[in-house]
Short mmCIF file of C-alpha atoms in Angstrom, two decimals:
data_model
loop_
_atom_site.label_atom_id
_atom_site.label_comp_id
_atom_site.label_asym_id
_atom_site.label_seq_id
_atom_site.Cartn_x
_atom_site.Cartn_y
_atom_site.Cartn_z
CA MET A 355 83.59 97.01 111.70
CA LEU A 356 83.73 97.54 107.49
CA LEU A 357 80.45 96.17 106.69
CA TRP A 358 79.25 98.92 109.13
CA LEU A 359 80.92 101.31 107.47
CA LYS A 360 80.15 100.44 103.86
CA ALA A 361 76.47 100.15 104.69
CA ALA A 362 76.61 103.77 106.52
CA HIS A 363 77.87 104.65 102.79
CA VAL A 364 75.44 103.25 101.16
CA PHE A 365 72.66 104.74 102.90
CA GLY A 366 74.34 108.74 102.14
CA VAL A 367 74.64 107.62 98.82
CA ILE A 368 71.35 107.13 98.31
CA ALA A 369 70.28 109.93 99.99
CA TRP A 370 72.54 111.77 97.60
CA PHE A 371 71.57 109.94 94.63
CA ALA A 372 67.67 111.09 95.29
CA GLY A 373 68.98 114.40 95.20
CA LEU A 374 70.91 114.19 92.49
CA PHE A 375 67.83 112.67 90.04
CA TYR A 376 65.39 114.81 91.35
CA LEU A 377 66.92 118.52 91.60
CA PRO A 378 67.92 118.92 88.23
CA ARG A 379 64.12 117.65 86.96
CA LEU A 380 63.01 120.29 89.42
CA PHE A 381 65.07 122.60 87.08
CA VAL A 382 63.51 121.58 83.55
CA TYR A 383 60.13 122.52 85.68
CA HIS A 384 61.48 125.79 87.12
CA ALA A 385 62.23 126.76 83.77
CA GLU A 386 58.93 126.04 82.18
CA ALA A 387 57.46 128.23 84.72
CA SER A 388 56.11 131.63 84.03
CA ASP A 389 54.69 133.19 87.15
CA LYS A 390 55.77 134.26 89.98
CA ILE A 391 53.92 132.13 92.34
CA SER A 392 55.17 128.82 90.42
CA HIS A 393 58.87 130.72 90.23
CA GLU A 394 58.75 131.31 94.19
CA ARG A 395 57.98 128.01 95.35
CA PHE A 396 60.25 126.29 92.90
CA ILE A 397 62.88 128.46 94.87
CA VAL A 398 62.09 127.03 97.93
CA MET A 399 61.61 123.10 96.87
CA GLU A 400 65.06 123.42 94.95
CA ARG A 401 66.63 125.14 98.04
CA ARG A 402 65.30 122.45 100.74
CA LEU A 403 66.40 119.33 98.12
CA TYR A 404 69.60 120.64 97.58
CA VAL A 405 69.77 120.95 101.74
CA MET A 406 68.94 116.69 102.25
CA MET A 407 71.23 115.90 99.06
CA SER A 408 73.92 117.90 100.59
CA ILE A 409 73.56 115.87 103.87
CA GLY A 410 73.70 112.58 101.66
CA ALA A 411 76.91 113.65 100.32
CA ALA A 412 78.38 114.29 103.48
CA LEU A 413 77.16 111.11 104.38
CA ALA A 414 78.49 109.04 101.57
CA ILE A 415 81.93 110.60 101.54
CA GLY A 416 82.68 110.93 105.06
CA PHE A 417 81.83 107.28 105.55
CA GLY A 418 83.64 106.75 102.34
CA ILE A 419 86.98 108.51 103.58
CA CYS A 420 86.32 106.08 106.99
CA MET A 421 86.37 102.78 104.72
CA ILE A 422 89.67 104.08 102.79
CA LEU A 423 90.89 104.93 106.13
CA ALA A 424 89.95 101.52 107.94
CA ALA A 425 91.37 99.68 104.94
CA PRO A 426 94.02 101.51 102.74
CA ALA A 427 94.75 98.74 100.85
CA TYR A 428 91.97 99.27 99.11
CA LEU A 429 94.04 102.65 97.34
CA SER A 430 96.13 100.71 95.21
CA GLN A 431 93.31 98.88 93.48
CA ARG A 432 92.58 100.21 90.06
CA TRP A 433 89.06 100.12 90.04
CA LEU A 434 89.00 102.34 93.08
CA GLU A 435 90.95 105.20 92.01
CA VAL A 436 88.81 105.25 88.38
CA LYS A 437 85.67 105.52 90.97
CA LEU A 438 87.08 108.18 92.83
CA VAL A 439 87.68 110.35 89.64
CA LEU A 440 83.70 109.38 88.99
CA VAL A 441 82.66 110.38 92.42
CA ALA A 442 84.97 113.50 92.16
CA LEU A 443 82.77 114.89 88.96
CA LEU A 444 79.69 113.81 90.72
CA ILE A 445 80.70 116.04 93.36
CA ALA A 446 81.56 118.60 90.44
CA TYR A 447 78.01 117.99 89.24
CA HIS A 448 76.88 118.84 93.07
CA LEU A 449 78.49 121.91 93.20
CA TYR A 450 77.33 122.92 89.67
CA CYS A 451 73.76 122.66 90.78
CA ALA A 452 74.54 124.87 93.45
CA LYS A 453 74.74 127.67 91.15
CA LEU A 454 71.93 126.43 88.83
CA LYS A 455 69.73 127.02 92.12
CA GLY A 456 71.59 130.38 93.05
CA ASP A 457 70.72 131.36 89.17
CA PHE A 458 67.18 130.85 89.59
CA ALA A 459 66.97 132.07 92.73
CA ALA A 460 68.32 135.71 91.40
CA ARG A 461 66.29 134.83 88.15
CA ARG A 462 69.39 134.59 85.71
CA ASN A 463 68.41 131.42 84.71
CA SER A 464 70.04 131.00 80.87
CA ARG A 465 69.64 127.90 79.94
CA SER A 466 65.94 125.45 78.68
CA ALA A 467 63.93 122.83 79.99
CA LYS A 468 65.48 121.16 76.91
CA TRP A 469 69.11 122.01 78.20
CA TYR A 470 67.90 120.43 81.56
CA ARG A 471 66.47 117.26 80.57
CA GLY A 472 70.18 116.42 78.82
CA PHE A 473 71.92 117.96 82.69
CA ASN A 474 69.38 115.04 84.33
CA GLU A 475 71.08 112.59 82.46
CA VAL A 476 74.35 113.23 83.97
CA PRO A 477 74.12 111.60 87.56
CA SER A 478 72.55 108.15 85.60
CA VAL A 479 75.69 108.13 83.73
CA LEU A 480 78.04 108.38 86.48
CA ALA A 481 76.12 106.18 89.13
CA ILE A 482 76.16 103.20 86.25
CA GLY A 483 80.63 103.69 86.21
CA ILE A 484 80.60 103.89 90.11
CA VAL A 485 78.12 100.80 90.59
CA ILE A 486 79.83 98.19 87.72
CA LEU A 487 83.25 99.83 89.46
CA ALA A 488 82.00 99.32 93.03
CA VAL A 489 80.57 95.62 92.67
CA VAL A 490 82.31 94.04 89.61
CA LYS A 491 85.87 95.64 89.93
CA PRO A 492 86.77 94.84 86.72
CA PHE A 493 90.15 96.10 87.26
#
């Protein structure tokens, strides 16, 4: 049973990270766009992608919780505690993306394309930490 939960969790993580990697890239392009047609197109793309990545996040988090409930002994392992901190940061990043998406939709974006390029790297750094903790279990 735990392996099925893990498989479902991984599918959710893949969908979530696909959005987390691509949405900030859309923000880069949106920040560079100057015409109304492009602006409107990016609003639609960002909204749809955010919905899809939110579904992935819900699946990843939901099945992650199910795995913990199925094997609560894991909670006493330090690697999982640290991983959950990184996941909390990822959730905060996800929610901040919603704010940025709303800023673009309301034409309140105050960030440059260069800033979004740096912002785009955050999920990669968190993913590296999460994968190492989940696979290697260093402590």
